[in-house]
């Protein structure tokens, strides 16, 4: 077997912080200096798993904008309710994914869901930012509310399954529509299981070990919240799980375009960033209804 991808590095979270008062996150990139290597992905925050006590106070992050990219929220435990300047609203429950195309601009809030807030419990979620190509940064915003039942699942070995959130695996297409070729797979492995997947050689590729202990093409990764950077070369990835494990596979064709970013705005030039700040302040990205 000479077609294995090479493990180029294993990274621990490069920063830990709170997003608002609802999301205690560990950032895997762009901290760690992983920018070009992860193109077209911009950021991955792993929130929790953290136990929240019952509360009367809704926690989360209040009104804020995004422009120029997509935010992908993957719920594992707990639930998040969102509403935005287009009047859309919804709740992301465990297994669900919200794929939001901010594009020309969305103003939204992301809060723990009401019943979860009252009852408390373990909260665990990923937020991934996917860049948009220059040609689509100012496209019309929208979002895909993808329920767990809409996500195709296939076995990748005995005791190991992949949920195809986006892209394609073994000829099966994922649930999300994307602007450029990306794969996002939610992989769950039982203790002692193994599996194998084939990934494109033209994509930047990484595996995030959220929980558990695995080997990736023979390289052992036994700490949680680790990013395993893979070579573009080679297509085969062999996974073995020593414990019950939860993985997120990310691959994408790099955009290779200039990136200018400022907080929630990711554009191609500094002038476009200044315009985004102006447009947000002037209310041109809309407002949340009170
Ligand atoms: Mn947001």
Coordinates of C-alpha atoms and ligand atoms in Angstrom, one line a residue:
X1 CA 0.0 0.0 0.0
X2 CA 1.9 3.1 -1.2
X3 CA -1.1 5.4 -1.6
X4 CA -1.5 6.4 2.1
X5 CA -1.6 10.1 3.0
X6 CA 1.3 11.2 5.2
X7 CA 0.6 12.6 8.6
X8 CA 2.4 16.1 8.5
X9 CA 1.7 17.1 12.0
X10 CA -0.5 16.7 15.1
X11 CA -1.6 20.0 16.7
X12 CA -3.2 20.7 20.1
X13 CA -5.6 23.7 20.4
X14 CA -3.7 26.9 19.7
X15 CA -6.1 29.0 21.9
X16 CA -8.9 28.5 24.4
X17 CA -11.4 31.2 25.0
X18 CA -15.1 31.9 25.4
X19 CA -17.3 33.1 22.5
X20 CA -19.9 35.2 24.3
X21 CA -20.9 33.5 27.5
X22 CA -22.2 30.3 25.9
X23 CA -19.3 28.8 24.0
X24 CA -16.1 27.7 25.8
X25 CA -14.0 26.9 22.7
X26 CA -10.7 25.3 21.9
X27 CA -9.5 26.7 18.5
X28 CA -7.6 24.3 16.3
X29 CA -7.0 26.8 13.4
X30 CA -6.1 29.5 12.4
X31 CA -4.2 29.3 15.7
X32 CA -1.3 27.0 15.2
X33 CA -0.4 29.1 12.2
X34 CA -2.5 26.8 10.1
X35 CA -3.8 29.1 7.3
X36 CA -2.6 28.1 3.9
X37 CA -2.6 24.4 4.9
X38 CA -6.3 24.6 5.7
X39 CA -7.5 26.8 2.7
X40 CA -10.5 26.9 2.0
X41 CA -11.3 26.4 5.7
X42 CA -10.7 29.5 7.8
X43 CA -11.4 28.5 11.4
X44 CA -12.5 25.7 13.6
X45 CA -13.7 26.2 17.2
X46 CA -14.5 23.1 19.3
X47 CA -17.0 24.1 22.0
X48 CA -17.1 21.9 25.0
X49 CA -17.9 19.2 26.0
X50 CA -18.8 21.3 29.1
X51 CA -21.6 20.8 31.6
X52 CA -23.8 23.8 32.0
X53 CA -25.9 24.0 35.2
X54 CA -29.7 24.8 34.9
X55 CA -30.2 28.5 34.4
X56 CA -32.8 31.2 33.7
X57 CA -30.4 33.3 31.8
X58 CA -30.0 32.5 28.1
X59 CA -26.3 32.1 27.2
X60 CA -24.6 32.5 23.9
X61 CA -23.5 35.3 21.6
X62 CA -25.7 38.2 20.8
X63 CA -26.2 40.2 17.7
X64 CA -23.1 40.1 15.4
X65 CA -22.4 40.2 11.7
X66 CA -20.6 38.0 9.2
X67 CA -19.6 38.7 5.6
X68 CA -17.6 36.9 2.9
X69 CA -17.7 33.2 4.0
X70 CA -19.9 30.4 5.4
X71 CA -20.4 29.3 9.0
X72 CA -21.1 25.7 9.7
X73 CA -22.4 24.7 13.1
X74 CA -22.4 21.0 13.9
X75 CA -24.2 20.0 17.1
X76 CA -23.1 17.0 19.2
X77 CA -24.7 17.6 22.6
X78 CA -27.0 20.4 23.7
X79 CA -28.9 22.7 21.3
X80 CA -28.4 26.2 19.8
X81 CA -31.1 28.5 18.6
X82 CA -30.4 31.2 16.1
X83 CA -32.2 34.0 14.4
X84 CA -31.0 36.4 11.8
X85 CA -31.6 39.7 10.0
X86 CA -33.5 37.9 7.2
X87 CA -36.2 36.9 9.7
X88 CA -35.1 33.3 9.7
X89 CA -34.8 31.4 12.9
X90 CA -34.3 27.8 14.0
X91 CA -32.7 25.4 16.5
X92 CA -29.8 23.0 15.9
X93 CA -30.2 19.8 17.9
X94 CA -27.6 17.0 18.3
X95 CA -26.8 15.4 14.9
X96 CA -28.0 18.5 13.0
X97 CA -25.9 21.0 11.0
X98 CA -26.6 24.6 10.1
X99 CA -24.7 25.6 7.0
X100 CA -25.1 29.4 6.8
X101 CA -23.9 31.3 3.8
X102 CA -23.2 34.8 5.2
X103 CA -21.9 36.0 1.7
X104 CA -22.8 39.7 1.4
X105 CA -23.9 39.9 5.0
X106 CA -25.9 38.4 7.8
X107 CA -26.5 39.7 11.3
X108 CA -27.5 37.0 13.7
X109 CA -27.4 35.7 17.3
X110 CA -26.5 32.2 18.5
X111 CA -27.9 31.2 21.9
X112 CA -28.3 28.0 23.9
X113 CA -31.8 26.7 23.2
X114 CA -34.4 27.7 25.9
X115 CA -35.2 24.2 27.3
X116 CA -31.5 23.3 27.3
X117 CA -30.8 26.5 29.2
X118 CA -33.4 25.7 31.8
X119 CA -32.5 22.1 32.2
X120 CA -28.7 22.4 31.8
X121 CA -26.6 19.6 30.5
X122 CA -23.5 18.8 28.5
X123 CA -22.9 21.2 25.6
X124 CA -20.7 20.1 22.7
X125 CA -20.5 21.7 19.3
X126 CA -18.2 22.6 16.4
X127 CA -18.2 25.8 14.4
X128 CA -16.3 25.7 11.2
X129 CA -15.8 28.7 8.8
X130 CA -15.6 27.9 5.1
X131 CA -14.2 30.6 2.8
X132 CA -16.1 31.7 -0.3
X133 CA -14.4 32.4 -3.6
X134 CA -14.1 36.1 -4.5
X135 CA -16.8 35.6 -7.1
X136 CA -19.4 34.6 -4.4
X137 CA -18.4 36.8 -1.4
X138 CA -21.1 39.3 -2.2
X139 CA -23.7 36.7 -3.3
X140 CA -27.1 36.6 -1.6
X141 CA -27.0 35.2 1.9
X142 CA -28.9 32.1 2.9
X143 CA -28.7 29.0 5.0
X144 CA -29.3 25.2 4.9
X145 CA -30.9 23.8 8.0
X146 CA -29.8 20.2 7.7
X147 CA -31.4 17.7 10.1
X148 CA -29.6 14.6 11.3
X149 CA -32.0 12.4 9.2
X150 CA -31.0 14.2 6.0
X151 CA -27.3 13.3 6.4
X152 CA -26.3 10.1 4.6
X153 CA -24.5 7.6 6.8
X154 CA -22.3 4.8 5.5
X155 CA -20.1 2.2 7.2
X156 CA -16.3 2.6 6.7
X157 CA -15.5 -0.5 8.6
X158 CA -17.0 -2.8 11.2
X159 CA -18.1 -0.5 14.1
X160 CA -17.1 2.7 12.2
X161 CA -19.5 5.0 10.3
X162 CA -19.2 8.2 8.4
X163 CA -22.0 10.8 8.1
X164 CA -21.5 12.8 5.0
X165 CA -22.3 16.4 5.9
X166 CA -20.8 17.7 2.7
X167 CA -18.9 16.4 -0.3
X168 CA -18.8 12.8 -1.4
X169 CA -17.5 9.5 0.0
X170 CA -17.6 6.2 -1.8
X171 CA -19.9 7.7 -4.4
X172 CA -22.5 9.0 -1.9
X173 CA -23.1 12.7 -1.9
X174 CA -23.4 14.8 1.3
X175 CA -26.3 16.8 2.5
X176 CA -25.0 20.3 2.1
X177 CA -24.6 22.3 -1.1
X178 CA -21.2 24.0 -1.3
X179 CA -19.7 26.7 -3.5
X180 CA -16.4 24.9 -4.0
X181 CA -15.3 21.2 -3.6
X182 CA -15.1 20.4 0.1
X183 CA -15.7 17.2 2.2
X184 CA -17.0 17.3 5.8
X185 CA -17.5 13.9 7.3
X186 CA -18.6 13.2 10.9
X187 CA -17.0 9.8 11.8
X188 CA -17.9 7.8 14.8
X189 CA -15.8 4.7 15.8
X190 CA -16.5 2.1 18.4
X191 CA -13.6 1.0 20.6
X192 CA -11.4 -1.5 18.7
X193 CA -12.9 -0.6 15.4
X194 CA -11.1 0.3 12.2
X195 CA -12.0 1.9 8.9
X196 CA -10.6 3.2 5.7
X197 CA -11.6 6.2 3.6
X198 CA -10.3 7.6 0.3
X199 CA -9.7 11.4 0.1
X200 CA -8.8 13.5 -2.9
X201 CA -5.2 14.2 -3.7
X202 CA -6.1 17.8 -4.9
X203 CA -7.5 18.9 -1.5
X204 CA -6.0 20.2 1.7
X205 CA -6.9 17.6 4.3
X206 CA -7.1 17.2 8.1
X207 CA -8.7 15.0 10.6
X208 CA -9.9 16.5 13.9
X209 CA -10.0 14.1 16.8
X210 CA -12.7 15.5 19.0
X211 CA -12.9 12.7 21.5
X212 CA -11.2 9.3 21.9
X213 CA -8.0 7.8 20.8
X214 CA -7.0 6.8 17.3
X215 CA -4.2 6.0 14.9
X216 CA -4.2 7.7 11.5
X217 CA -2.1 5.8 8.9
X218 CA -0.1 4.4 11.8
X219 CA 0.4 7.7 13.7
X220 CA -1.0 7.5 17.2
X221 CA -3.2 10.4 18.4
X222 CA -4.4 9.7 21.9
X223 CA -5.3 13.2 23.2
X224 CA -8.6 14.8 22.6
X225 CA -9.1 18.0 20.5
X226 CA -6.2 17.4 18.2
X227 CA -5.8 18.4 14.5
X228 CA -4.1 15.8 12.4
X229 CA -2.7 17.5 9.2
X230 CA -2.5 15.2 6.2
X231 CA -0.5 15.5 3.0
X232 CA -2.4 16.3 -0.2
X233 CA -0.5 13.4 -1.8
X234 CA -1.9 10.0 -1.4
X235 CA -5.5 9.2 -1.1
X236 CA -6.0 6.4 1.5
X237 CA -6.5 7.0 5.2
X238 CA -6.6 4.1 7.6
X239 CA -8.2 4.7 11.0
X240 CA -8.1 2.6 14.1
X241 CA -9.8 3.5 17.3
X242 CA -8.4 2.3 20.7
X243 CA -11.4 3.9 22.4
X244 CA -14.8 5.0 21.3
X245 CA -13.9 8.0 19.1
X246 CA -15.5 11.0 17.4
X247 CA -13.7 12.5 14.4
X248 CA -14.3 15.3 11.9
X249 CA -12.7 14.9 8.5
X250 CA -12.2 18.1 6.5
X251 CA -10.9 18.3 3.0
X252 CA -11.1 21.1 0.4
X253 CA -9.7 22.3 -2.8
X254 CA -7.7 25.4 -1.9
X255 CA -9.0 28.7 -3.3
X256 CA -5.5 30.2 -3.4
X257 CA -6.9 33.8 -3.2
X258 CA -5.8 36.7 -1.1
X259 CA -7.4 36.8 2.4
X260 CA -8.1 40.0 4.3
X261 CA -9.9 39.4 7.6
X262 CA -11.1 41.4 10.5
X263 CA -13.2 39.6 13.1
X264 CA -16.4 38.4 11.5
X265 CA -15.5 39.7 8.0
X266 CA -13.3 37.7 5.6
X267 CA -12.7 39.4 2.2
X268 CA -9.9 39.6 -0.3
X269 CA -8.7 43.2 0.2
X270 CA -8.4 45.7 3.1
X271 CA -10.7 48.1 1.2
X272 CA -13.4 45.4 1.2
X273 CA -12.9 45.0 4.9
X274 CA -13.4 48.8 5.4
X275 CA -16.5 48.6 3.3
X276 CA -17.9 45.7 5.4
X277 CA -17.4 47.7 8.6
X278 CA -19.1 50.7 7.1
X279 CA -22.0 48.6 5.7
X280 CA -22.5 46.9 9.1
X281 CA -22.5 50.1 11.0
X282 CA -24.9 51.7 8.6
X283 CA -27.3 48.8 8.9
X284 CA -26.8 47.6 5.4
X285 CA -26.4 44.0 6.6
X286 CA -29.8 44.3 8.3
X287 CA -30.7 44.2 12.0
X288 CA -32.2 41.7 14.3
X289 CA -35.9 42.3 15.0
X290 CA -36.2 43.3 18.7
Ligands
LIG1 MN1 -22.0 33.9 14.2

